[in-house]
Amino acid sequence: MKRVLMLASVASMIDQFNMPNIALLQKLGYQVDVACNFIEGNTCSDERVAELKQKLQDMRVCCYQIDFARNIKHMGQNMRALRQVEGLMKQNGYAFCHCHSPIGGVVARIAGHRTRTKVIYTAHGFHFYQGAPVMNWLVYYPVEKMLSRWTDVLITINHEDYARAKKKFHAGKTYYLPGIGINLERFHAGDAQTIQQKRQELGLQPEDVFLLSVGELSDRKNHVVVIEAMKQLVQRHPQLRYFICGQGEKKQELQQLIRKYHLEDHVKLLGFRTDVAELCQAADVFVFPSKQEGLPVALMEAMACGVPVVCSRIRGNTDLVKNGENGYLVRADQPEEYIQAIEKLLRIWKNTEEVRQMRKNNRARIKQYSLQKIDKIMENIYR
């Protein structure tokens, strides 16, 4: 039986993005090993990581701890990770390694080159893109371009990255993959009972308008801009309630901002959640203010549930949202534009046909990103 390595810098990337790939590889007859940092840097809870390890073991997947640092500046720790990955490749003789995340991609391709192991690299959104900081172009672009020569298969998940990779890079093969795949059996429009139950759990009143964001509490996910908008919105629309799912380093800062603006009754941090599908089904508006994305899973999951969206006009988001058709696109760092978009949705709320069409457009658009379609593409790549 051929053996393959699934590698990412953190366990949460395996949990959130790669379980279908592991199942597909096993279906194709491969023995799968997983290597990542199970201990540090994860965007999910320690309990969730423990559940992931147990699930992988139940699937007869071998798990290896690799001491990745998420920050590219921690060279010593990532050099240790390189030695660990190189040792794994030499020891186990993998048919190929499928790697994820910038740090994981760098380490896997260097180790693959040294050990003559084939490498598939999924770029979940290059750190250089139209409008990116100059430093991102100076640091990440030359590294990715150089390492593309040691990349057997490069998978990109949005049109901007695909066009640039095809034109500028040197991978053996380059593919456009429309995301990681959304499980439409789980993410779909909710029934009235599920919606009512979830709203009651959150303490919502029938007249409340439920705004939802899902994403790591980090600078990149940019939740602060919506909290800034809420400061003004609740003065005119006291029925607004904003909930944020996720955990991360910005939690304390966001809590302080909520207290500063006296928004404790209007903005809640829910932490890491396993009921995101039900929350999306119950939400009235999904707000996604991220500064940088590849092709955002959280946004696609909300769309699959038929939620009208307000999101930043950035790469990845613009692949999914057409202004006025299934939501509204705004500048990422402009609270006033979020206010205008949310108020626009509130104004059309009484026009049930317009809102119904927006929900319908979202559900229809996301079908092309279904897990079944992605699995078919990945099966051809893995073969």
Coordinates of C-alpha atoms in Angstrom, one line a residue:
M1 CA 0.0 0.0 0.0
K2 CA 1.4 3.4 -1.0
R3 CA 1.9 5.9 1.8
V4 CA 1.2 9.6 1.6
L5 CA 1.8 12.6 4.0
M6 CA -0.8 15.3 4.7
L7 CA 1.1 18.2 6.2
A8 CA 0.0 21.6 7.6
S9 CA 1.6 24.0 10.1
V10 CA -1.3 23.6 12.6
A11 CA -3.8 20.9 13.4
S12 CA -6.8 23.3 12.9
M13 CA -6.0 23.4 9.2
I14 CA -6.2 19.6 9.1
D15 CA -9.5 19.7 11.0
Q16 CA -11.2 22.5 9.1
F17 CA -9.9 21.9 5.6
N18 CA -8.5 18.4 5.0
M19 CA -10.6 15.7 6.5
P20 CA -12.4 15.1 3.2
N21 CA -9.0 14.8 1.5
I22 CA -7.8 12.2 4.0
A23 CA -11.0 10.2 3.5
L24 CA -10.6 10.5 -0.3
L25 CA -7.0 9.3 -0.2
Q26 CA -7.9 6.3 1.9
K27 CA -10.7 5.5 -0.5
L28 CA -8.1 5.5 -3.3
G29 CA -6.1 3.0 -1.4
Y30 CA -3.4 5.1 0.2
Q31 CA -2.1 4.8 3.8
V32 CA -2.3 8.4 5.1
D33 CA 0.0 10.0 7.7
V34 CA -0.7 13.5 9.2
A35 CA 2.0 15.8 10.3
C36 CA 1.4 19.2 11.9
N37 CA 1.7 21.2 15.1
F38 CA -0.9 19.7 17.4
I39 CA 0.3 21.7 20.4
E40 CA 0.7 25.4 19.4
G41 CA -0.9 28.0 17.1
N42 CA -4.3 26.4 16.6
T43 CA -7.5 28.4 16.0
C44 CA -9.7 25.8 17.6
S45 CA -9.8 24.6 21.3
D46 CA -7.5 22.1 22.9
E47 CA -10.5 19.8 23.3
R48 CA -11.2 20.0 19.6
V49 CA -7.5 19.2 18.8
A50 CA -7.8 16.1 21.1
E51 CA -11.0 15.0 19.3
L52 CA -9.2 15.4 16.0
K53 CA -6.3 13.2 17.1
Q54 CA -8.7 10.6 18.3
K55 CA -10.7 10.7 15.1
L56 CA -7.5 10.3 13.0
Q57 CA -6.4 7.4 15.1
D58 CA -9.8 5.8 14.7
M59 CA -9.3 6.2 10.9
R60 CA -5.9 4.4 11.3
V61 CA -4.0 7.6 10.4
C62 CA -0.6 8.0 11.9
C63 CA -0.1 11.4 13.5
Y64 CA 3.3 13.2 13.9
Q65 CA 4.0 16.3 15.9
I66 CA 6.0 18.8 13.9
D67 CA 7.2 21.9 15.8
F68 CA 6.1 24.5 13.3
A69 CA 5.9 28.2 14.3
R70 CA 3.2 30.1 12.6
N71 CA 5.3 33.3 12.5
I72 CA 7.9 33.2 9.6
K73 CA 10.3 35.2 11.9
H74 CA 10.8 32.2 14.2
M75 CA 13.5 30.7 12.0
G76 CA 15.1 28.4 14.6
Q77 CA 11.8 26.7 15.4
N78 CA 11.0 26.3 11.7
M79 CA 14.4 24.9 10.9
R80 CA 13.7 22.3 13.5
A81 CA 10.4 21.6 11.8
L82 CA 12.3 21.2 8.5
R83 CA 14.6 18.6 10.0
Q84 CA 11.6 16.7 11.4
V85 CA 9.8 16.6 8.1
E86 CA 12.9 15.7 6.1
G87 CA 13.4 12.8 8.6
L88 CA 9.8 11.6 8.1
M89 CA 10.1 11.6 4.4
K90 CA 13.4 9.6 4.5
Q91 CA 11.9 7.2 7.0
N92 CA 8.6 6.5 5.4
G93 CA 9.2 6.8 1.6
Y94 CA 6.0 8.7 0.7
A95 CA 4.5 8.5 -2.7
F96 CA 3.8 12.2 -2.3
C97 CA 3.2 14.9 0.3
H98 CA 0.2 17.2 0.2
C99 CA 1.1 20.4 2.1
H100 CA -0.8 23.5 3.2
S101 CA -0.2 27.0 4.6
P102 CA 2.8 29.2 3.7
I103 CA 5.1 27.8 6.4
G104 CA 4.0 24.2 5.7
G105 CA 4.5 24.8 2.0
V106 CA 8.0 26.1 2.4
V107 CA 9.2 23.3 4.7
A108 CA 7.5 20.5 2.7
R109 CA 8.9 21.6 -0.6
I110 CA 12.5 22.0 0.7
A111 CA 12.3 18.6 2.4
G112 CA 10.7 17.1 -0.7
H113 CA 13.4 18.5 -2.9
R114 CA 16.1 17.0 -0.6
T115 CA 14.5 13.6 -0.3
R116 CA 13.1 13.5 -3.9
T117 CA 9.5 13.3 -2.6
K118 CA 6.8 14.6 -4.9
V119 CA 4.9 17.5 -3.4
I120 CA 1.3 18.8 -4.0
Y121 CA 0.9 22.3 -2.5
T122 CA -2.5 23.9 -1.9
A123 CA -2.1 27.7 -1.6
H124 CA -5.0 28.8 0.5
G125 CA -4.5 32.4 -0.7
F126 CA -1.1 33.8 -1.5
H127 CA 0.1 36.5 1.0
F128 CA 0.8 38.7 -2.1
Y129 CA -2.2 40.0 -4.0
Q130 CA -3.6 43.1 -5.6
G131 CA -3.5 45.8 -2.9
A132 CA -1.3 43.7 -0.5
P133 CA 1.3 45.5 1.6
V134 CA 4.6 46.0 -0.2
M135 CA 6.4 43.9 2.4
N136 CA 4.3 40.9 1.5
W137 CA 5.4 41.2 -2.1
L138 CA 9.1 41.6 -1.0
V139 CA 9.0 38.6 1.4
Y140 CA 6.5 36.1 0.1
Y141 CA 6.5 36.5 -3.7
P142 CA 10.1 35.6 -4.4
V143 CA 10.0 32.6 -2.0
E144 CA 6.8 31.2 -3.7
K145 CA 8.2 31.8 -7.1
M146 CA 11.5 30.1 -6.3
L147 CA 9.9 27.1 -4.5
S148 CA 7.4 26.7 -7.4
R149 CA 10.3 25.0 -9.2
W150 CA 10.2 22.3 -6.5
T151 CA 6.4 21.9 -6.7
D152 CA 5.0 19.0 -8.7
V153 CA 1.4 20.2 -8.4
L154 CA 0.3 23.7 -7.3
I155 CA -3.4 24.1 -6.4
T156 CA -4.9 27.6 -6.2
I157 CA -8.3 28.4 -4.9
N158 CA -9.2 31.8 -6.4
H159 CA -9.0 33.2 -9.9
E160 CA -6.4 35.9 -9.1
D161 CA -3.9 33.4 -7.6
Y162 CA -4.5 31.0 -10.5
A163 CA -3.8 33.6 -13.2
R164 CA -0.6 34.8 -11.4
A165 CA 0.7 31.2 -10.8
K166 CA 0.1 30.2 -14.4
K167 CA 1.8 33.2 -15.8
K168 CA 4.7 33.7 -13.3
F169 CA 5.5 30.4 -11.6
H170 CA 7.1 27.2 -12.6
A171 CA 5.2 24.3 -11.0
G172 CA 4.9 21.0 -12.8
K173 CA 1.1 21.4 -13.0
T174 CA -1.1 24.2 -11.8
Y175 CA -4.8 23.8 -11.0
Y176 CA -7.7 26.1 -10.1
L177 CA -9.8 24.4 -7.4
P178 CA -13.0 26.2 -6.3
G179 CA -12.3 25.9 -2.6
I180 CA -12.1 23.0 -0.3
G181 CA -15.7 21.9 -0.8
I182 CA -18.8 22.7 1.2
N183 CA -20.9 19.9 2.7
L184 CA -24.3 20.9 1.4
E185 CA -25.9 18.1 3.4
R186 CA -24.9 20.0 6.6
F187 CA -25.0 23.6 5.4
H188 CA -28.4 24.4 3.9
A189 CA -31.5 26.5 4.7
G190 CA -32.7 25.7 8.2
D191 CA -36.3 24.7 9.2
A192 CA -38.4 27.0 11.4
Q193 CA -37.9 24.9 14.5
T194 CA -34.1 24.8 14.3
I195 CA -34.0 28.5 13.7
Q196 CA -36.3 29.3 16.6
Q197 CA -34.4 27.0 19.0
K198 CA -31.0 28.5 18.1
R199 CA -32.3 32.0 18.5
Q200 CA -33.7 31.2 21.9
E201 CA -30.4 29.7 22.9
L202 CA -28.7 33.0 22.1
G203 CA -31.3 34.9 24.0
L204 CA -32.7 36.7 21.0
Q205 CA -36.2 38.2 20.9
P206 CA -38.5 37.8 17.9
E207 CA -37.9 41.4 16.8
D208 CA -34.1 41.2 17.1
V209 CA -31.9 41.2 13.9
F210 CA -29.1 38.6 14.2
L211 CA -25.8 39.5 12.6
L212 CA -23.2 36.8 12.6
S213 CA -19.4 36.6 11.9
V214 CA -17.3 33.5 11.9
G215 CA -13.5 33.7 12.0
E216 CA -10.4 33.6 14.1
L217 CA -10.1 36.6 16.4
S218 CA -7.1 38.1 14.6
D219 CA -6.1 41.3 12.9
R220 CA -6.6 39.6 9.5
K221 CA -10.2 38.8 10.2
N222 CA -10.9 42.4 11.1
H223 CA -13.8 42.0 13.4
V224 CA -12.9 45.4 15.0
V225 CA -14.4 47.3 12.0
V226 CA -17.9 45.8 12.5
I227 CA -17.7 46.6 16.2
E228 CA -16.9 50.2 15.2
A229 CA -19.9 50.2 12.9
M230 CA -22.1 48.7 15.6
K231 CA -21.3 51.7 17.9
Q232 CA -23.3 53.9 15.5
L233 CA -25.8 51.3 14.2
V234 CA -27.4 50.4 17.6
Q235 CA -28.2 54.1 18.2
R236 CA -30.6 54.0 15.2
H237 CA -31.4 50.2 15.3
P238 CA -31.4 49.0 18.9
Q239 CA -32.8 45.6 17.7
L240 CA -29.4 44.6 16.2
R241 CA -27.5 41.8 17.9
Y242 CA -24.0 40.9 16.6
F243 CA -22.3 37.5 17.5
I244 CA -18.8 36.5 16.6
C245 CA -17.7 32.9 16.5
G246 CA -14.0 32.2 16.9
Q247 CA -11.0 32.4 19.2
G248 CA -7.6 34.0 18.9
E249 CA -5.1 36.5 20.1
K250 CA -7.4 39.6 19.7
K251 CA -10.1 38.3 22.2
Q252 CA -9.1 40.7 25.0
E253 CA -8.7 43.7 22.7
L254 CA -12.2 43.1 21.2
Q255 CA -13.7 42.6 24.7
Q256 CA -12.2 46.0 25.7
L257 CA -13.6 47.7 22.6
I258 CA -17.1 46.2 23.3
R259 CA -17.0 47.6 26.9
K260 CA -15.6 51.0 25.7
Y261 CA -18.5 51.5 23.4
H262 CA -21.1 50.0 25.9
L263 CA -22.1 47.3 23.5
E264 CA -22.3 44.5 26.0
D265 CA -26.0 44.0 25.2
H266 CA -25.5 44.1 21.4
V267 CA -22.1 42.3 20.7
K268 CA -21.1 38.9 22.0
L269 CA -18.0 36.8 21.5
L270 CA -19.1 33.1 21.3
G271 CA -15.7 31.5 21.2
F272 CA -15.0 28.4 19.2
R273 CA -18.2 26.7 18.1
T274 CA -19.2 23.4 16.6
D275 CA -22.7 24.5 15.7
V276 CA -21.8 26.9 12.9
A277 CA -24.3 25.4 10.5
E278 CA -27.2 26.0 12.9
L279 CA -25.9 29.5 13.7
C280 CA -25.8 30.4 10.0
Q281 CA -29.3 29.0 9.5
A282 CA -30.6 31.2 12.3
A283 CA -28.7 34.4 11.2
D284 CA -30.4 37.3 9.4
V285 CA -27.2 38.7 8.0
F286 CA -23.7 37.3 7.7
V287 CA -20.9 39.9 8.1
F288 CA -17.4 39.0 6.8
P289 CA -14.9 41.9 7.1
S290 CA -11.7 40.0 6.5
K291 CA -8.6 41.9 5.1
Q292 CA -7.2 38.8 3.3
E293 CA -8.6 35.5 2.1
G294 CA -8.0 32.7 -0.4
L295 CA -11.5 31.5 -0.9
P296 CA -13.3 31.8 2.5
V297 CA -15.0 28.7 3.8
A298 CA -17.0 30.6 6.4
L299 CA -18.5 32.8 3.8
M300 CA -19.3 29.9 1.6
E301 CA -21.0 28.0 4.5
A302 CA -23.2 31.0 5.2
M303 CA -24.1 31.4 1.6
A304 CA -25.0 27.7 1.5
C305 CA -27.5 28.4 4.3
G306 CA -29.0 31.2 2.2
V307 CA -27.9 34.1 4.4
P308 CA -27.6 37.6 2.8
V309 CA -24.0 38.7 3.3
V310 CA -22.1 41.9 3.8
C311 CA -18.4 41.4 3.2
S312 CA -15.1 43.1 2.3
R313 CA -14.3 43.7 -1.3
I314 CA -11.1 41.5 -1.4
R315 CA -9.7 38.6 -3.4
G316 CA -11.7 35.5 -2.8
N317 CA -14.8 37.3 -1.5
T318 CA -15.3 38.9 -5.0
D319 CA -15.2 35.4 -6.5
L320 CA -18.3 34.6 -4.5
V321 CA -20.4 37.7 -4.0
K322 CA -21.9 39.9 -6.7
N323 CA -22.9 43.3 -5.3
G324 CA -26.7 43.5 -4.9
E325 CA -27.4 40.0 -6.1
N326 CA -26.5 37.9 -3.0
G327 CA -25.1 40.5 -0.7
Y328 CA -23.0 43.7 -0.6
L329 CA -19.3 44.3 -1.0
V330 CA -17.6 47.1 1.0
R331 CA -14.1 48.4 1.6
A332 CA -12.6 46.3 4.3
D333 CA -11.5 49.2 6.6
Q334 CA -14.5 51.5 6.3
P335 CA -17.0 51.2 9.1
E336 CA -19.3 53.7 7.4
E337 CA -19.7 51.3 4.4
Y338 CA -20.7 48.4 6.6
I339 CA -23.3 50.7 8.2
Q340 CA -24.7 51.7 4.8
A341 CA -24.8 48.0 3.6
I342 CA -26.4 46.7 6.8
E343 CA -29.0 49.6 6.8
K344 CA -29.7 48.8 3.1
L345 CA -30.5 45.2 4.1
L346 CA -32.7 46.5 6.9
R347 CA -34.6 48.7 4.5
I348 CA -35.4 45.9 2.1
W349 CA -36.3 43.5 4.9
K350 CA -40.0 44.2 4.6
N351 CA -39.7 43.5 0.9
T352 CA -39.7 39.7 1.5
E353 CA -39.5 38.9 -2.2
E354 CA -36.2 40.8 -2.6
V355 CA -34.7 39.1 0.5
R356 CA -36.0 35.8 -0.6
Q357 CA -34.3 36.2 -4.0
M358 CA -31.0 37.1 -2.4
R359 CA -31.2 34.0 -0.2
K360 CA -32.0 31.9 -3.3
N361 CA -29.1 33.4 -5.3
N362 CA -26.7 32.5 -2.5
R363 CA -27.9 28.8 -2.3
A364 CA -27.7 28.5 -6.1
R365 CA -24.3 30.1 -6.4
I366 CA -22.7 27.8 -3.8
K367 CA -23.7 24.6 -5.6
Q368 CA -20.6 24.8 -7.8
Y369 CA -18.4 24.7 -4.7
S370 CA -19.9 21.5 -3.3
L371 CA -17.8 18.9 -1.6
Q372 CA -18.8 16.3 -4.2
K373 CA -17.5 18.5 -7.1
I374 CA -14.2 19.3 -5.3
D375 CA -13.7 15.6 -4.5
K376 CA -13.9 14.7 -8.2
I377 CA -11.2 17.3 -9.0
M378 CA -9.0 16.1 -6.2
E379 CA -9.4 12.5 -7.2
N380 CA -8.0 13.3 -10.6
I381 CA -5.1 15.1 -9.1
Y382 CA -4.3 12.4 -6.6
R383 CA -4.5 9.7 -9.3

